[in-house]
JSON list of C-alpha atoms in Angstrom, two decimals:
[
{"chain": "A", "resi": 1, "resn": "UNK", "atom": "CA", "xyz": [5.75, 289.31, -18.80]},
{"chain": "A", "resi": 2, "resn": "UNK", "atom": "CA", "xyz": [2.08, 288.34, -18.66]},
{"chain": "A", "resi": 3, "resn": "UNK", "atom": "CA", "xyz": [-0.02, 291.19, -17.27]},
{"chain": "A", "resi": 4, "resn": "UNK", "atom": "CA", "xyz": [-3.64, 290.70, -16.22]},
{"chain": "A", "resi": 5, "resn": "UNK", "atom": "CA", "xyz": [-5.63, 293.93, -16.35]},
{"chain": "A", "resi": 6, "resn": "UNK", "atom": "CA", "xyz": [-9.14, 294.85, -15.26]},
{"chain": "A", "resi": 7, "resn": "UNK", "atom": "CA", "xyz": [-11.04, 297.98, -14.40]},
{"chain": "A", "resi": 8, "resn": "UNK", "atom": "CA", "xyz": [-14.24, 299.92, -14.70]},
{"chain": "A", "resi": 9, "resn": "UNK", "atom": "CA", "xyz": [-15.85, 302.80, -16.59]},
{"chain": "A", "resi": 10, "resn": "UNK", "atom": "CA", "xyz": [-13.95, 305.48, -14.66]},
{"chain": "A", "resi": 11, "resn": "UNK", "atom": "CA", "xyz": [-10.66, 304.11, -15.98]},
{"chain": "A", "resi": 12, "resn": "UNK", "atom": "CA", "xyz": [-11.85, 302.83, -19.33]},
{"chain": "A", "resi": 13, "resn": "UNK", "atom": "CA", "xyz": [-9.72, 305.23, -21.41]},
{"chain": "A", "resi": 14, "resn": "UNK", "atom": "CA", "xyz": [-6.54, 304.56, -19.40]},
{"chain": "A", "resi": 15, "resn": "UNK", "atom": "CA", "xyz": [-7.17, 300.81, -19.46]},
{"chain": "A", "resi": 16, "resn": "UNK", "atom": "CA", "xyz": [-7.60, 300.77, -23.25]},
{"chain": "A", "resi": 17, "resn": "UNK", "atom": "CA", "xyz": [-4.39, 302.80, -23.57]},
{"chain": "A", "resi": 18, "resn": "UNK", "atom": "CA", "xyz": [-2.44, 300.49, -21.25]},
{"chain": "A", "resi": 19, "resn": "UNK", "atom": "CA", "xyz": [-3.66, 297.33, -22.98]},
{"chain": "A", "resi": 20, "resn": "UNK", "atom": "CA", "xyz": [-2.28, 298.60, -26.31]},
{"chain": "A", "resi": 21, "resn": "UNK", "atom": "CA", "xyz": [0.83, 300.25, -24.92]},
{"chain": "A", "resi": 22, "resn": "UNK", "atom": "CA", "xyz": [1.88, 297.29, -22.78]},
{"chain": "A", "resi": 23, "resn": "UNK", "atom": "CA", "xyz": [1.49, 294.96, -25.75]},
{"chain": "A", "resi": 24, "resn": "UNK", "atom": "CA", "xyz": [3.68, 297.31, -27.81]},
{"chain": "A", "resi": 25, "resn": "UNK", "atom": "CA", "xyz": [6.29, 297.06, -25.02]},
{"chain": "A", "resi": 26, "resn": "UNK", "atom": "CA", "xyz": [6.35, 293.29, -25.50]},
{"chain": "A", "resi": 27, "resn": "UNK", "atom": "CA", "xyz": [4.12, 292.22, -22.62]},
{"chain": "A", "resi": 28, "resn": "UNK", "atom": "CA", "xyz": [1.47, 289.55, -22.99]},
{"chain": "A", "resi": 29, "resn": "UNK", "atom": "CA", "xyz": [-1.65, 291.39, -21.86]},
{"chain": "A", "resi": 30, "resn": "UNK", "atom": "CA", "xyz": [-4.74, 289.51, -20.68]},
{"chain": "A", "resi": 31, "resn": "UNK", "atom": "CA", "xyz": [-7.64, 291.95, -20.63]},
{"chain": "A", "resi": 32, "resn": "UNK", "atom": "CA", "xyz": [-10.35, 291.01, -18.13]},
{"chain": "A", "resi": 33, "resn": "UNK", "atom": "CA", "xyz": [-12.59, 293.89, -19.19]},
{"chain": "A", "resi": 34, "resn": "UNK", "atom": "CA", "xyz": [-14.65, 295.79, -19.47]},
{"chain": "A", "resi": 35, "resn": "UNK", "atom": "CA", "xyz": [-14.86, 295.26, -23.20]},
{"chain": "A", "resi": 36, "resn": "UNK", "atom": "CA", "xyz": [-16.98, 298.36, -23.78]},
{"chain": "A", "resi": 37, "resn": "UNK", "atom": "CA", "xyz": [-17.68, 301.57, -21.90]},
{"chain": "A", "resi": 38, "resn": "UNK", "atom": "CA", "xyz": [-20.62, 301.25, -19.51]},
{"chain": "A", "resi": 39, "resn": "UNK", "atom": "CA", "xyz": [-21.12, 304.14, -17.09]},
{"chain": "A", "resi": 40, "resn": "UNK", "atom": "CA", "xyz": [-22.94, 301.85, -14.63]},
{"chain": "A", "resi": 41, "resn": "UNK", "atom": "CA", "xyz": [-20.52, 298.92, -14.50]},
{"chain": "A", "resi": 42, "resn": "UNK", "atom": "CA", "xyz": [-19.12, 297.64, -11.19]},
{"chain": "A", "resi": 43, "resn": "UNK", "atom": "CA", "xyz": [-15.36, 297.37, -10.72]},
{"chain": "A", "resi": 44, "resn": "UNK", "atom": "CA", "xyz": [-15.40, 294.07, -8.74]},
{"chain": "A", "resi": 45, "resn": "UNK", "atom": "CA", "xyz": [-16.67, 292.24, -11.85]},
{"chain": "A", "resi": 46, "resn": "UNK", "atom": "CA", "xyz": [-13.42, 292.82, -13.74]},
{"chain": "A", "resi": 47, "resn": "UNK", "atom": "CA", "xyz": [-10.96, 293.51, -10.94]},
{"chain": "A", "resi": 48, "resn": "UNK", "atom": "CA", "xyz": [-11.63, 290.27, -9.08]},
{"chain": "A", "resi": 49, "resn": "UNK", "atom": "CA", "xyz": [-11.16, 288.32, -12.31]},
{"chain": "A", "resi": 50, "resn": "UNK", "atom": "CA", "xyz": [-7.84, 290.03, -13.02]},
{"chain": "A", "resi": 51, "resn": "UNK", "atom": "CA", "xyz": [-6.56, 289.48, -9.45]},
{"chain": "A", "resi": 52, "resn": "UNK", "atom": "CA", "xyz": [-7.72, 285.85, -9.39]},
{"chain": "A", "resi": 53, "resn": "UNK", "atom": "CA", "xyz": [-5.94, 285.28, -12.70]},
{"chain": "A", "resi": 54, "resn": "UNK", "atom": "CA", "xyz": [-2.69, 286.63, -11.23]},
{"chain": "A", "resi": 55, "resn": "UNK", "atom": "CA", "xyz": [-3.07, 284.35, -8.21]},
{"chain": "A", "resi": 56, "resn": "UNK", "atom": "CA", "xyz": [-3.54, 281.37, -10.54]},
{"chain": "A", "resi": 57, "resn": "UNK", "atom": "CA", "xyz": [-0.72, 282.37, -12.92]},
{"chain": "A", "resi": 58, "resn": "UNK", "atom": "CA", "xyz": [2.68, 282.31, -11.14]},
{"chain": "A", "resi": 59, "resn": "UNK", "atom": "CA", "xyz": [5.12, 284.83, -12.55]},
{"chain": "A", "resi": 60, "resn": "UNK", "atom": "CA", "xyz": [2.43, 287.16, -13.84]},
{"chain": "A", "resi": 61, "resn": "UNK", "atom": "CA", "xyz": [1.51, 290.57, -12.48]},
{"chain": "A", "resi": 62, "resn": "UNK", "atom": "CA", "xyz": [-1.71, 292.56, -12.57]},
{"chain": "A", "resi": 63, "resn": "UNK", "atom": "CA", "xyz": [-2.97, 296.09, -13.00]},
{"chain": "A", "resi": 64, "resn": "UNK", "atom": "CA", "xyz": [-6.41, 297.16, -11.81]},
{"chain": "A", "resi": 65, "resn": "UNK", "atom": "CA", "xyz": [-7.89, 300.54, -12.51]},
{"chain": "A", "resi": 66, "resn": "UNK", "atom": "CA", "xyz": [-10.76, 302.73, -11.39]},
{"chain": "A", "resi": 67, "resn": "UNK", "atom": "CA", "xyz": [-11.55, 306.32, -10.62]},
{"chain": "A", "resi": 68, "resn": "UNK", "atom": "CA", "xyz": [-9.50, 306.51, -7.42]},
{"chain": "A", "resi": 69, "resn": "UNK", "atom": "CA", "xyz": [-7.99, 303.03, -7.39]},
{"chain": "A", "resi": 70, "resn": "UNK", "atom": "CA", "xyz": [-9.06, 302.57, -3.76]},
{"chain": "A", "resi": 71, "resn": "UNK", "atom": "CA", "xyz": [-11.96, 300.18, -4.27]},
{"chain": "A", "resi": 72, "resn": "UNK", "atom": "CA", "xyz": [-10.01, 298.30, -6.90]},
{"chain": "A", "resi": 73, "resn": "UNK", "atom": "CA", "xyz": [-7.10, 297.79, -4.50]},
{"chain": "A", "resi": 74, "resn": "UNK", "atom": "CA", "xyz": [-9.49, 296.61, -1.79]},
{"chain": "A", "resi": 75, "resn": "UNK", "atom": "CA", "xyz": [-11.20, 294.16, -4.14]},
{"chain": "A", "resi": 76, "resn": "UNK", "atom": "CA", "xyz": [-7.91, 292.74, -5.42]},
{"chain": "A", "resi": 77, "resn": "UNK", "atom": "CA", "xyz": [-6.68, 292.27, -1.86]},
{"chain": "A", "resi": 78, "resn": "UNK", "atom": "CA", "xyz": [-9.67, 290.02, -1.14]},
{"chain": "A", "resi": 79, "resn": "UNK", "atom": "CA", "xyz": [-8.22, 287.39, -3.48]},
{"chain": "A", "resi": 80, "resn": "UNK", "atom": "CA", "xyz": [-6.16, 284.90, -1.45]},
{"chain": "A", "resi": 81, "resn": "UNK", "atom": "CA", "xyz": [-2.46, 285.22, -2.17]},
{"chain": "A", "resi": 82, "resn": "UNK", "atom": "CA", "xyz": [-2.71, 288.69, -3.69]},
{"chain": "A", "resi": 83, "resn": "UNK", "atom": "CA", "xyz": [-0.98, 291.78, -2.39]},
{"chain": "A", "resi": 84, "resn": "UNK", "atom": "CA", "xyz": [-2.22, 294.85, -4.23]},
{"chain": "A", "resi": 85, "resn": "UNK", "atom": "CA", "xyz": [-0.83, 298.33, -3.81]},
{"chain": "A", "resi": 86, "resn": "UNK", "atom": "CA", "xyz": [-2.26, 301.69, -4.84]},
{"chain": "A", "resi": 87, "resn": "UNK", "atom": "CA", "xyz": [0.23, 303.99, -6.54]},
{"chain": "A", "resi": 88, "resn": "UNK", "atom": "CA", "xyz": [-0.14, 307.49, -7.93]},
{"chain": "A", "resi": 89, "resn": "UNK", "atom": "CA", "xyz": [3.51, 307.95, -8.87]},
{"chain": "A", "resi": 90, "resn": "UNK", "atom": "CA", "xyz": [6.28, 305.81, -10.35]},
{"chain": "A", "resi": 91, "resn": "UNK", "atom": "CA", "xyz": [8.13, 305.96, -7.01]},
{"chain": "A", "resi": 92, "resn": "UNK", "atom": "CA", "xyz": [5.20, 304.44, -5.12]},
{"chain": "A", "resi": 93, "resn": "UNK", "atom": "CA", "xyz": [4.80, 301.79, -7.82]},
{"chain": "A", "resi": 94, "resn": "UNK", "atom": "CA", "xyz": [8.48, 300.86, -7.44]},
{"chain": "A", "resi": 95, "resn": "UNK", "atom": "CA", "xyz": [8.21, 300.70, -3.65]},
{"chain": "A", "resi": 96, "resn": "UNK", "atom": "CA", "xyz": [5.13, 298.49, -3.67]},
{"chain": "A", "resi": 97, "resn": "UNK", "atom": "CA", "xyz": [7.10, 295.94, -5.70]},
{"chain": "A", "resi": 98, "resn": "UNK", "atom": "CA", "xyz": [10.51, 296.43, -4.08]},
{"chain": "A", "resi": 99, "resn": "UNK", "atom": "CA", "xyz": [9.34, 296.41, -0.44]},
{"chain": "A", "resi": 100, "resn": "UNK", "atom": "CA", "xyz": [6.00, 294.58, -0.51]},
{"chain": "A", "resi": 101, "resn": "UNK", "atom": "CA", "xyz": [6.34, 292.21, -3.46]},
{"chain": "A", "resi": 102, "resn": "UNK", "atom": "CA", "xyz": [2.96, 293.43, -4.67]},
{"chain": "A", "resi": 103, "resn": "UNK", "atom": "CA", "xyz": [1.52, 291.29, -7.42]},
{"chain": "A", "resi": 104, "resn": "UNK", "atom": "CA", "xyz": [-1.17, 293.77, -8.44]},
{"chain": "A", "resi": 105, "resn": "UNK", "atom": "CA", "xyz": [-0.92, 297.51, -9.01]},
{"chain": "A", "resi": 106, "resn": "UNK", "atom": "CA", "xyz": [-3.97, 299.72, -8.56]},
{"chain": "A", "resi": 107, "resn": "UNK", "atom": "CA", "xyz": [-4.16, 303.05, -10.41]},
{"chain": "A", "resi": 108, "resn": "UNK", "atom": "CA", "xyz": [-6.73, 305.83, -10.01]},
{"chain": "A", "resi": 109, "resn": "UNK", "atom": "CA", "xyz": [-7.36, 307.09, -13.52]},
{"chain": "A", "resi": 110, "resn": "UNK", "atom": "CA", "xyz": [-8.99, 310.31, -12.31]},
{"chain": "A", "resi": 111, "resn": "UNK", "atom": "CA", "xyz": [-5.69, 311.29, -10.73]},
{"chain": "A", "resi": 112, "resn": "UNK", "atom": "CA", "xyz": [-3.23, 310.78, -13.57]},
{"chain": "A", "resi": 113, "resn": "UNK", "atom": "CA", "xyz": [-2.82, 311.43, -17.26]},
{"chain": "A", "resi": 114, "resn": "UNK", "atom": "CA", "xyz": [-2.35, 308.64, -19.79]},
{"chain": "A", "resi": 115, "resn": "UNK", "atom": "CA", "xyz": [1.39, 309.36, -19.80]},
{"chain": "A", "resi": 116, "resn": "UNK", "atom": "CA", "xyz": [1.57, 309.24, -15.99]},
{"chain": "A", "resi": 117, "resn": "UNK", "atom": "CA", "xyz": [-0.42, 306.01, -15.98]},
{"chain": "A", "resi": 118, "resn": "UNK", "atom": "CA", "xyz": [2.07, 304.49, -18.39]},
{"chain": "A", "resi": 119, "resn": "UNK", "atom": "CA", "xyz": [5.00, 305.61, -16.22]},
{"chain": "A", "resi": 120, "resn": "UNK", "atom": "CA", "xyz": [3.39, 304.18, -13.08]},
{"chain": "A", "resi": 121, "resn": "UNK", "atom": "CA", "xyz": [2.68, 300.86, -14.80]},
{"chain": "A", "resi": 122, "resn": "UNK", "atom": "CA", "xyz": [6.20, 300.69, -16.27]},
{"chain": "A", "resi": 123, "resn": "UNK", "atom": "CA", "xyz": [7.84, 301.34, -12.90]},
{"chain": "A", "resi": 124, "resn": "UNK", "atom": "CA", "xyz": [5.75, 298.57, -11.33]},
{"chain": "A", "resi": 125, "resn": "UNK", "atom": "CA", "xyz": [6.51, 296.04, -14.04]},
{"chain": "A", "resi": 126, "resn": "UNK", "atom": "CA", "xyz": [10.22, 296.88, -14.18]},
{"chain": "A", "resi": 127, "resn": "UNK", "atom": "CA", "xyz": [10.86, 296.62, -10.43]},
{"chain": "A", "resi": 128, "resn": "UNK", "atom": "CA", "xyz": [11.67, 293.29, -8.78]},
{"chain": "A", "resi": 129, "resn": "UNK", "atom": "CA", "xyz": [11.07, 292.46, -5.13]},
{"chain": "A", "resi": 130, "resn": "UNK", "atom": "CA", "xyz": [14.23, 293.28, -3.17]},
{"chain": "A", "resi": 131, "resn": "UNK", "atom": "CA", "xyz": [14.12, 290.06, -1.17]},
{"chain": "A", "resi": 132, "resn": "UNK", "atom": "CA", "xyz": [15.51, 291.89, 1.87]},
{"chain": "A", "resi": 133, "resn": "UNK", "atom": "CA", "xyz": [14.96, 289.92, 5.07]},
{"chain": "A", "resi": 134, "resn": "UNK", "atom": "CA", "xyz": [12.95, 292.67, 6.79]},
{"chain": "A", "resi": 135, "resn": "UNK", "atom": "CA", "xyz": [10.54, 292.93, 3.86]},
{"chain": "A", "resi": 136, "resn": "UNK", "atom": "CA", "xyz": [10.17, 289.16, 3.54]},
{"chain": "A", "resi": 137, "resn": "UNK", "atom": "CA", "xyz": [9.56, 288.87, 7.29]},
{"chain": "A", "resi": 138, "resn": "UNK", "atom": "CA", "xyz": [6.67, 291.33, 7.06]},
{"chain": "A", "resi": 139, "resn": "UNK", "atom": "CA", "xyz": [5.18, 289.58, 4.03]},
{"chain": "A", "resi": 140, "resn": "UNK", "atom": "CA", "xyz": [5.43, 286.26, 5.88]},
{"chain": "A", "resi": 141, "resn": "UNK", "atom": "CA", "xyz": [3.47, 287.78, 8.78]},
{"chain": "A", "resi": 142, "resn": "UNK", "atom": "CA", "xyz": [0.67, 288.85, 6.44]},
{"chain": "A", "resi": 143, "resn": "UNK", "atom": "CA", "xyz": [0.67, 285.48, 4.70]},
{"chain": "A", "resi": 144, "resn": "UNK", "atom": "CA", "xyz": [0.36, 283.62, 8.00]},
{"chain": "A", "resi": 145, "resn": "UNK", "atom": "CA", "xyz": [-2.57, 285.79, 9.01]},
{"chain": "A", "resi": 146, "resn": "UNK", "atom": "CA", "xyz": [-4.25, 285.28, 5.64]},
{"chain": "A", "resi": 147, "resn": "UNK", "atom": "CA", "xyz": [-3.78, 281.51, 5.79]},
{"chain": "A", "resi": 148, "resn": "UNK", "atom": "CA", "xyz": [-4.78, 280.71, 9.36]},
{"chain": "A", "resi": 149, "resn": "UNK", "atom": "CA", "xyz": [-5.40, 283.91, 11.31]},
{"chain": "A", "resi": 150, "resn": "UNK", "atom": "CA", "xyz": [-2.06, 283.84, 13.12]},
{"chain": "A", "resi": 151, "resn": "UNK", "atom": "CA", "xyz": [-1.25, 287.28, 14.49]},
{"chain": "A", "resi": 152, "resn": "UNK", "atom": "CA", "xyz": [2.40, 288.29, 14.67]},
{"chain": "A", "resi": 153, "resn": "UNK", "atom": "CA", "xyz": [3.85, 288.26, 18.21]},
{"chain": "A", "resi": 154, "resn": "UNK", "atom": "CA", "xyz": [3.92, 291.54, 20.09]},
{"chain": "A", "resi": 155, "resn": "UNK", "atom": "CA", "xyz": [7.40, 293.02, 20.51]}
]
């Protein structure tokens, strides 16, 4: 699996670990930076590149990282066609793939150890979208809104 990854200074150590570890697991990792630690860097620089690469690379997935993962998730979700989910446990990572067909995982490095970060990433990458009708219906509603502003009908 090709995995696009991007983050910021707050997640630099976890990102470096994941880049190496994922490659050892047999994944093709595309590192969108940062290339060096910079305490003043801005997460959108690297996160938007990683998310845009996923959108342009069918079949790939992405991981974005920051201190909390919140801003990184928000930035990734600005990229058309991307659904990014924040997860702080393997169970949430599985659910964001299984129920929401998330293409990008966001992890808050200040809230997990390297080992927990690996487990979260592994759960995300190992879990396929369930394809259940109710989940697809909800994704289709979001896609329609993203594409042309169509709101789902009221019940």
